[in-house]
Short mmCIF file of C-alpha atoms and ligand atoms in Angstrom, two decimals:
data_model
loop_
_atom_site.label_atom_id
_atom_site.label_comp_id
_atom_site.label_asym_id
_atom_site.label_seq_id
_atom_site.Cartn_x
_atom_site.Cartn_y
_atom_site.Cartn_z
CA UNK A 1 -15.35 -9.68 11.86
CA UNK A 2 -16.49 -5.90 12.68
CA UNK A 3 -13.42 -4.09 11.25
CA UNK A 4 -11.89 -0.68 11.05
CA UNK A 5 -10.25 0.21 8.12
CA UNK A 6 -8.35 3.58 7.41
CA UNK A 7 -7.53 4.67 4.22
CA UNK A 8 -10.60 3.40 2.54
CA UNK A 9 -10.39 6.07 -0.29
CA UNK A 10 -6.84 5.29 -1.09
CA UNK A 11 -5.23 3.19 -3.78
CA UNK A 12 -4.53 0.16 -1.41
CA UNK A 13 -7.47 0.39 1.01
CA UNK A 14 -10.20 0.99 -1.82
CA UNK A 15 -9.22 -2.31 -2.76
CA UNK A 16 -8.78 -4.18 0.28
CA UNK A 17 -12.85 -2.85 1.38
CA UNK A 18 -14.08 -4.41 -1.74
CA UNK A 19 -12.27 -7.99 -0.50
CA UNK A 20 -13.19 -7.71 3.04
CA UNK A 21 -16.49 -7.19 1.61
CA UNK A 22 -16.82 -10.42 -0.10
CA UNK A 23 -15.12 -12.37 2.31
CA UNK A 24 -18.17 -11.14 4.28
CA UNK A 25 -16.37 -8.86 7.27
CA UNK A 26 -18.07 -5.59 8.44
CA UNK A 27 -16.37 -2.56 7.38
CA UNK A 28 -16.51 0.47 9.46
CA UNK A 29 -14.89 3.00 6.90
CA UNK A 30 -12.97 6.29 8.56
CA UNK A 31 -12.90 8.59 5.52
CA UNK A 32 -12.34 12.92 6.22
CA UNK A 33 -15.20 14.40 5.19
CA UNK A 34 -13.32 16.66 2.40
CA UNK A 35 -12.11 13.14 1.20
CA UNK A 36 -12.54 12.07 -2.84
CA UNK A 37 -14.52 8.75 -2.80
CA UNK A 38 -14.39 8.33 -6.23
CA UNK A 39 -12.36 4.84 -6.15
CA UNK A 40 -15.00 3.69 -3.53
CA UNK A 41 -18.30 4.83 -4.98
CA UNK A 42 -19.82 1.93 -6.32
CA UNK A 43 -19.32 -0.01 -2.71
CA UNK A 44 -19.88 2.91 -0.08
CA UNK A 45 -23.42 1.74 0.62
CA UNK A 46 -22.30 -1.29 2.17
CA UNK A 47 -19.65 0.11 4.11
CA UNK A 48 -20.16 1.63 7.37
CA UNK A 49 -19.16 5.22 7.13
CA UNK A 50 -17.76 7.38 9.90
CA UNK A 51 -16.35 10.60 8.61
CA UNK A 52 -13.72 11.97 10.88
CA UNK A 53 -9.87 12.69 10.13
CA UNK A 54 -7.14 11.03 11.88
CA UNK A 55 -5.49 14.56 12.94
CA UNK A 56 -9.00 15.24 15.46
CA UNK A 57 -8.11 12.67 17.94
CA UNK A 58 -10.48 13.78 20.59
CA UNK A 59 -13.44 14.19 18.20
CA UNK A 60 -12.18 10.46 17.02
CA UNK A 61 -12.36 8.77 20.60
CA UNK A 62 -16.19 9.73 20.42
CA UNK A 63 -16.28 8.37 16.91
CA UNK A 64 -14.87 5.18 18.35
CA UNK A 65 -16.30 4.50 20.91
CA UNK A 66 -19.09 2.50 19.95
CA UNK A 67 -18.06 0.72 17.20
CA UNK A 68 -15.55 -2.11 19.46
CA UNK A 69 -13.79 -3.75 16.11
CA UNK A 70 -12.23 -7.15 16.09
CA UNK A 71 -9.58 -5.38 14.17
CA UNK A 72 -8.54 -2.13 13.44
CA UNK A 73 -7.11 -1.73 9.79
CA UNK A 74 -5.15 1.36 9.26
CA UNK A 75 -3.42 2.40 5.77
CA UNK A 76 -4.02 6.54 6.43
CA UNK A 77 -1.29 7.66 5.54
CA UNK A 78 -0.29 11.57 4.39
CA UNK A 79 3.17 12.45 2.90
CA UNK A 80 3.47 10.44 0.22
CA UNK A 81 3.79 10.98 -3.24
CA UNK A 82 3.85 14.93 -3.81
CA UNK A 83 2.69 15.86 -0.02
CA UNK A 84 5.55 18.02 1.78
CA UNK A 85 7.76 15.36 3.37
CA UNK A 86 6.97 16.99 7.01
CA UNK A 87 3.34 15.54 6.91
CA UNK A 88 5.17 12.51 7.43
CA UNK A 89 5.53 13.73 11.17
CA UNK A 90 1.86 14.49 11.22
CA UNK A 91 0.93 10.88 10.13
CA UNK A 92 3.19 9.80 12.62
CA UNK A 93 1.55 11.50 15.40
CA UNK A 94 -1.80 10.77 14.10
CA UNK A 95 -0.98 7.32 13.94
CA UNK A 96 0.36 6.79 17.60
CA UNK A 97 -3.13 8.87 18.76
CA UNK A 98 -5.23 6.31 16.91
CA UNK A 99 -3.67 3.34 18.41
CA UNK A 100 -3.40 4.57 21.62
CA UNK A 101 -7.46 4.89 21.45
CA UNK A 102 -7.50 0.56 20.95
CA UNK A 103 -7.92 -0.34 24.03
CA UNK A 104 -10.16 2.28 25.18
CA UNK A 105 -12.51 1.31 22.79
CA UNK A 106 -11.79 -2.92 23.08
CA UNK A 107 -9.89 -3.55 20.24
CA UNK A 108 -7.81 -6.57 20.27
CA UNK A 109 -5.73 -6.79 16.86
CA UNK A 110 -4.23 -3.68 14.82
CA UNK A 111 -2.54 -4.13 11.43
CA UNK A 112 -0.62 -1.43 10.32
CA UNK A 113 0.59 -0.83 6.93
CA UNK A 114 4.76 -0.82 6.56
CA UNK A 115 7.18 -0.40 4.03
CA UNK A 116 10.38 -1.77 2.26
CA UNK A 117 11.76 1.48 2.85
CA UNK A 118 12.26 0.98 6.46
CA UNK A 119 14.94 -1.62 5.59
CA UNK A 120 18.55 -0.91 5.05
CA UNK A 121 18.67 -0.95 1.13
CA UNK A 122 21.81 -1.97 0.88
CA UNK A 123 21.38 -5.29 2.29
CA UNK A 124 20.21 -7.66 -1.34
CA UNK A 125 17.45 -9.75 0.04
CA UNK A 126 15.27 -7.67 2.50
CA UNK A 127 13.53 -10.49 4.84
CA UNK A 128 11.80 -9.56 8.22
CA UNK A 129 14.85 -9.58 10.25
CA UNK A 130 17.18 -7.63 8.12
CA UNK A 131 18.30 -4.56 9.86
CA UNK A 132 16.40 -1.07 9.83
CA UNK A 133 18.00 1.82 7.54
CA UNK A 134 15.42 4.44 6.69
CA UNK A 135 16.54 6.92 3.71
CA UNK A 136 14.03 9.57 4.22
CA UNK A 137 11.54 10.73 6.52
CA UNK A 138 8.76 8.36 5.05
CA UNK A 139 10.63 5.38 6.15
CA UNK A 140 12.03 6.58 9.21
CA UNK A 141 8.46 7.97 10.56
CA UNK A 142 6.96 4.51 9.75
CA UNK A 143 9.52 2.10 11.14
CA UNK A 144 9.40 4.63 14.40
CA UNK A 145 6.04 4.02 14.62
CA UNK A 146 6.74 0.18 13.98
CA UNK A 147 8.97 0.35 17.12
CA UNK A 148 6.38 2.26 19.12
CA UNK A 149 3.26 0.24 18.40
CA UNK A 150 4.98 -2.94 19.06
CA UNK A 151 5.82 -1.67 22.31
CA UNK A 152 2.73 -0.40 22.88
CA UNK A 153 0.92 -3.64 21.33
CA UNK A 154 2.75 -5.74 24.37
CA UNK A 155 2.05 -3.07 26.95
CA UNK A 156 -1.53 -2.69 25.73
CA UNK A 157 -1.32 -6.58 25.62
CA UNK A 158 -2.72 -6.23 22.04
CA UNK A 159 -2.05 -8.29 18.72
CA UNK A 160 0.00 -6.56 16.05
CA UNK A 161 0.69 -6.89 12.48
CA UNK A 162 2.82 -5.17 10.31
CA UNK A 163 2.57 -6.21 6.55
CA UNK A 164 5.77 -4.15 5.30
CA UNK A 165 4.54 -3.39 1.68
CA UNK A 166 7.12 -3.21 -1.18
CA UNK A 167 6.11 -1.80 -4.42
CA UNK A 168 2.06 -2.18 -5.39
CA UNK A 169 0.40 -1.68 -8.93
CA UNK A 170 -2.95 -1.74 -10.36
CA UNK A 171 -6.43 -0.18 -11.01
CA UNK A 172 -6.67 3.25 -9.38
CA UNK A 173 -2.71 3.87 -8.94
CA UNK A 174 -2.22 7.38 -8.81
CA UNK A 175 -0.92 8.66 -12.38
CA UNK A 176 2.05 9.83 -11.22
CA UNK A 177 3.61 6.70 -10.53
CA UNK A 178 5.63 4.51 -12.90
CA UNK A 179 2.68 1.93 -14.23
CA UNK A 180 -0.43 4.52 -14.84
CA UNK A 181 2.07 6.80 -16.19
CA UNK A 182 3.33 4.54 -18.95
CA UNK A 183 -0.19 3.20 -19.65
CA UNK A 184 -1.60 6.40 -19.57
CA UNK A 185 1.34 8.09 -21.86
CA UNK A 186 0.69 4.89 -24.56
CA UNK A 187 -2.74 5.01 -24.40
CA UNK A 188 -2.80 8.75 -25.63
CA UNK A 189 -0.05 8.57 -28.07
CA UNK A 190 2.83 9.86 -26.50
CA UNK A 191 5.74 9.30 -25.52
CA UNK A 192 6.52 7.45 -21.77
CA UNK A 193 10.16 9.14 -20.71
CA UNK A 194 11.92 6.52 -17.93
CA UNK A 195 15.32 6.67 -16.27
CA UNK A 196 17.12 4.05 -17.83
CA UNK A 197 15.13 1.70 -15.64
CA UNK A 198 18.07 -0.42 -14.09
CA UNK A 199 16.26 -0.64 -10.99
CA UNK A 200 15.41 -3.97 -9.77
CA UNK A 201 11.95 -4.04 -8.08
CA UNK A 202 9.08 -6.37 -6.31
CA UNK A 203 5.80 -5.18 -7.81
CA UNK A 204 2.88 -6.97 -6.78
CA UNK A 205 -0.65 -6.09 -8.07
CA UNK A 206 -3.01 -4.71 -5.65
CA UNK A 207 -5.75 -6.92 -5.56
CA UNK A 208 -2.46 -9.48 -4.55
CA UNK A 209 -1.40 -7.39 -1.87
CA UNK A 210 -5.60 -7.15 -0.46
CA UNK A 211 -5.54 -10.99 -0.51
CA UNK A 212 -2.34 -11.28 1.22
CA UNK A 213 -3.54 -8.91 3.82
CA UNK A 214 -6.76 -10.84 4.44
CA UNK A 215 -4.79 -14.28 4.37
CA UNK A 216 -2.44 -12.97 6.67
CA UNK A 217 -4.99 -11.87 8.94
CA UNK A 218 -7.26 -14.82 8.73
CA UNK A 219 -3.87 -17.05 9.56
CA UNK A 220 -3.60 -15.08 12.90
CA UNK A 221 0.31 -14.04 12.10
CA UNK A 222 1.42 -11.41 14.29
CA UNK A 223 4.80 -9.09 13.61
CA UNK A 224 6.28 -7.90 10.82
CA UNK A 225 5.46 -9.58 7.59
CA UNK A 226 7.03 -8.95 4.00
CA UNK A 227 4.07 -8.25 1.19
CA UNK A 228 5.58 -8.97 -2.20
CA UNK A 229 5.46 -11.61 -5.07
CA UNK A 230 9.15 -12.48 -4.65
CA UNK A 231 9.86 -12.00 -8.28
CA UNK A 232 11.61 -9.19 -9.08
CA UNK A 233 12.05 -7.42 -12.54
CA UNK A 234 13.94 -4.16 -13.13
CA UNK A 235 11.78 -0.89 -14.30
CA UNK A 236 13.16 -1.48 -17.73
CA UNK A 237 11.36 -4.77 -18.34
CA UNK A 238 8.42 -3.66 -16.54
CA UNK A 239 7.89 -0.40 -19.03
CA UNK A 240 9.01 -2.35 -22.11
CA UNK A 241 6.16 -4.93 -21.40
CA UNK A 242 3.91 -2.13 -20.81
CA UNK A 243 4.91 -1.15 -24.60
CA UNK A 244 4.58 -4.37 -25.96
CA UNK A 245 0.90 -5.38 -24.36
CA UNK A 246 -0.13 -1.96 -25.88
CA UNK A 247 1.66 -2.55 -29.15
CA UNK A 248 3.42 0.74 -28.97
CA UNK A 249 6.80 -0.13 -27.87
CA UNK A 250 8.76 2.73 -30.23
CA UNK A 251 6.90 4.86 -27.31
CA UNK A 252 9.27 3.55 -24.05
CA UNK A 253 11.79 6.31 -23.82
CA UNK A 254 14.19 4.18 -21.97
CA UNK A 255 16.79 6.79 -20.78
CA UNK A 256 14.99 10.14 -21.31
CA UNK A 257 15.05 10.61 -17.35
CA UNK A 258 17.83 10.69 -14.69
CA UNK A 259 17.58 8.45 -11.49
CA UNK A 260 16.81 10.00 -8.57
CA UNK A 261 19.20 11.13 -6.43
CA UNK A 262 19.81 8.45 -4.11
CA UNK A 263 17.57 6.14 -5.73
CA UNK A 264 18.02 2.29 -4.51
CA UNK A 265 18.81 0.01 -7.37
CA UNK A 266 18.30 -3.25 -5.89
CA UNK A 267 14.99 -3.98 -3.99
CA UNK A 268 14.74 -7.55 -3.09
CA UNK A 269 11.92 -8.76 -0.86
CA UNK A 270 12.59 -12.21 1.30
CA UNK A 271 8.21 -13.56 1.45
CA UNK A 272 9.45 -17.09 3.46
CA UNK A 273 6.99 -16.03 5.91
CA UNK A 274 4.12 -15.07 3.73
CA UNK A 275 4.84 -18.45 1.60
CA UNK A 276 5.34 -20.84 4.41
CA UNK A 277 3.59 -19.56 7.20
CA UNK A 278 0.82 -18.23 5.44
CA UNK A 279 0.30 -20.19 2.47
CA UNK A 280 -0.29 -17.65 0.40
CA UNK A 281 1.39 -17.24 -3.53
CA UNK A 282 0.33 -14.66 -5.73
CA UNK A 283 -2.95 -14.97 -8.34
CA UNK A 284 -1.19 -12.44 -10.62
CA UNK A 285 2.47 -12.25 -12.71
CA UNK A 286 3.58 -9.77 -14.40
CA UNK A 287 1.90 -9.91 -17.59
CA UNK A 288 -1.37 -10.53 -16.23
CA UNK A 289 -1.23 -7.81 -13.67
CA UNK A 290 -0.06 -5.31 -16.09
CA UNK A 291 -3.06 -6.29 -18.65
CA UNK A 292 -5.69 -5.87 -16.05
CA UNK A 293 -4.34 -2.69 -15.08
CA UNK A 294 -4.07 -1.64 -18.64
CA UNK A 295 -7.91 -3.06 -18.91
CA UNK A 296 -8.77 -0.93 -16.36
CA UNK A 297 -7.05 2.70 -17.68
CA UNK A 298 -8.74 1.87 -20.65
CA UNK A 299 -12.21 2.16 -19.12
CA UNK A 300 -10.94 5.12 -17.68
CA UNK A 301 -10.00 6.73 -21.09
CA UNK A 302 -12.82 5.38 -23.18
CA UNK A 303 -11.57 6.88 -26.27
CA UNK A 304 -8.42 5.23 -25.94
N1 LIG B 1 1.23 2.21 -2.65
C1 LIG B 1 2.34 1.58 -2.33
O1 LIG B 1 3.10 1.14 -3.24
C2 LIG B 1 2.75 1.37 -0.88
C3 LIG B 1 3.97 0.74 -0.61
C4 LIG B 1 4.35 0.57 0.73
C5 LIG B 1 3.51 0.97 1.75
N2 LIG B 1 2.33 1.58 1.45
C6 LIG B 1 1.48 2.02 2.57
O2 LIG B 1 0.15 1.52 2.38
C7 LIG B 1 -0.79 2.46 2.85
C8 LIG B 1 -1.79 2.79 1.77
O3 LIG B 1 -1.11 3.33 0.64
P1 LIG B 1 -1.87 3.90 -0.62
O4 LIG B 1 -0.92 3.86 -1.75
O5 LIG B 1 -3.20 3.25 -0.73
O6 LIG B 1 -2.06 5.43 -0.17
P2 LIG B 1 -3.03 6.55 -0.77
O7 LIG B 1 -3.67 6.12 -2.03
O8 LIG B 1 -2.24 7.82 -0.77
O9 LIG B 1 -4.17 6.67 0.34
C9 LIG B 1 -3.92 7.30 1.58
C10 LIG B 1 -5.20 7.24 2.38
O10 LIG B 1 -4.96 7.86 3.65
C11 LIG B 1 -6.04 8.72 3.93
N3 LIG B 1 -5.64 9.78 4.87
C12 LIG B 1 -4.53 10.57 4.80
N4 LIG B 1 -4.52 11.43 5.84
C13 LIG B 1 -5.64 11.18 6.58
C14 LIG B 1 -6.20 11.73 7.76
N5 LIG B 1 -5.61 12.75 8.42
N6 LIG B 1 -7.38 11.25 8.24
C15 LIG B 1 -8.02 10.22 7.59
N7 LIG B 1 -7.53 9.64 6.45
C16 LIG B 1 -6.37 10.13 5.97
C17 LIG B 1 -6.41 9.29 2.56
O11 LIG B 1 -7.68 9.90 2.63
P3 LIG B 1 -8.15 11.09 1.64
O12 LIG B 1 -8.84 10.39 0.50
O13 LIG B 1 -9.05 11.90 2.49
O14 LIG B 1 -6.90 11.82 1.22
C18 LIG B 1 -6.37 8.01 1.73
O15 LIG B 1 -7.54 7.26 1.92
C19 LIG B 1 0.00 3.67 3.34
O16 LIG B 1 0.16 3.57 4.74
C20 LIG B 1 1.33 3.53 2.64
O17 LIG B 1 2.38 4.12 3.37
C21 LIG B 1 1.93 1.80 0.16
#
């Protein structure tokens, strides 16, 4: 397939080129000029690149135009993790401009990247049909534009899918988050400060959720769609393990940090769909994931 993936650069979409790659699609890579390619170096020469940012949409229609993919991919997303929260709005916007351009330049199937944190929270087991809830502006600008695109997708009379991610870990995580921050804390020495890491989460590693997203697509689903293992394990176990596969677990500071205000405690993905209508299970657990991650911050750190 000729596809057009956003977020190339990114955490997720740096690994979902690379298996799009082998599974022998053409990639047509939007990256903004300005943009770090460092997780995407060693494969930009067989991507297509266009450089263009999502927040130019009349310099992006001429971008477009000539490409006609089988499938957009988008995962562009700003406002996350230490953006202002407002640049949610502007990835909102961005995002309606882009798929409003799909059928102007004959594309037939969109998949957009979701989120758990468009469910209601409260709810235990979060399947596709449990009811809408955003908590903050992240998940209420992406479940608006879920509502919007699928209206859009029927008007437009094109195929959507939205994979609603949960929580993703792996090589080239930004060290901020929970899993490079442990590995990267042990792997220097010092000590990893948690909450007291009563959360119970989904992680799934990334090069799971790139499979699941090519599976998916290559099963022709359409809708929303739950990414996840299905297991879940609470933040405690998940930095404790992180200690013990390092062999430095006097270094998990269970406790050192307060939850965050608001914080969710129980995140439960339902994956029926992805397990029955898909097929598709999980290559990684837990203790695997978290050793090839570790593998990989260790290359990162050499004198670790
Ligand atoms: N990571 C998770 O656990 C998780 C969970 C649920 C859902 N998701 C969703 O999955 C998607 C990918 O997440 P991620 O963790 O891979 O994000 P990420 O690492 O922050 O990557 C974001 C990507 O968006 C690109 N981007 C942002 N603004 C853009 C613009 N105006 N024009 C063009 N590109 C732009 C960035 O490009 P630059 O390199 O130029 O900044 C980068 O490639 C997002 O939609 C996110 O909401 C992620």
């Amino acid at each position: 397939m000729n596809i057009l993936l956003t977020g190339a650069t990114g955490f997720i979409g740096s690994r979902l080129a690379r298996r799009l790659l082998v599974a022998g699609h053409r990639v047509t890579a939007l990256i903004r000029p300005a943009g770090d390619r460092w997780r995407i170096r060693d494969i930009e020469p067989s991507l297509s690149v266009l450089e263009g940012d999502l927040c130019t949409p009349l310099t992006l229609r001429g971008l477009l135009v000539s490409i006609r993919p089988d499938l957009l991919i988008h995962l562009a997303w700003g406002g996350q993790l230490g953006a202002p929260a407002i640049d949610n709005l502007t990835a909102l916007g961005s995002s309606l401009e882009l798929l409003r351009l799909m059928p102007d330049i004959g594309c037939p199937r969109v998949m957009i990247a979701g989120t758990c944190f468009e469910y209601d929270q409260s709810e235990g087991e979060l399947d596709e049909e449990s009811p809408a809830r955003p908590h903050d502006l992240y998940g209420a600008c992406k479940h608006a534009l879920f509502l919007a695109a699928s209206h859009f997708a029927e008007l437009a009379k094109i195929d959507l899918i939205w994979p609603r991610l949960f929580y993703v870990y792996g090589p080239g995580e930004d060290p901020r988050r929970l899993v490079p921050s442990v590995v990267l804390a042990l792997l220097r020495d010092r000590p990893a400060p948690t909450t007291q890491g009563e959360q119970v989460r989904d992680y799934l590693h990334v090069d799971d959720v790139a499979d699941a997203l090519v599976a998916i697509v290559g099963k022709g689903c359409s809708g929303a769609i739950n990414v996840a293992s299905g297991s879940t394990v609470t933040v405690a176990q998940v930095a404790t393990l992180i200690g013990r596969l390092l062999e430095k677990p006097e270094l998990i500071r269970l406790g050192a940090l307060p939850y965050r205000e608001g914080e969710p405690m129980v995140i439960r993905a339902g994956t029926r769909r992805l397990r029955e209508e898909v097929g598709w299970n999980p290559r990684f657990d837990l203790v695997g994931g978290l050793t090839d991650t570790i593998g990989w911050w260790k290359t990162r750190i050499p004198a670790a």
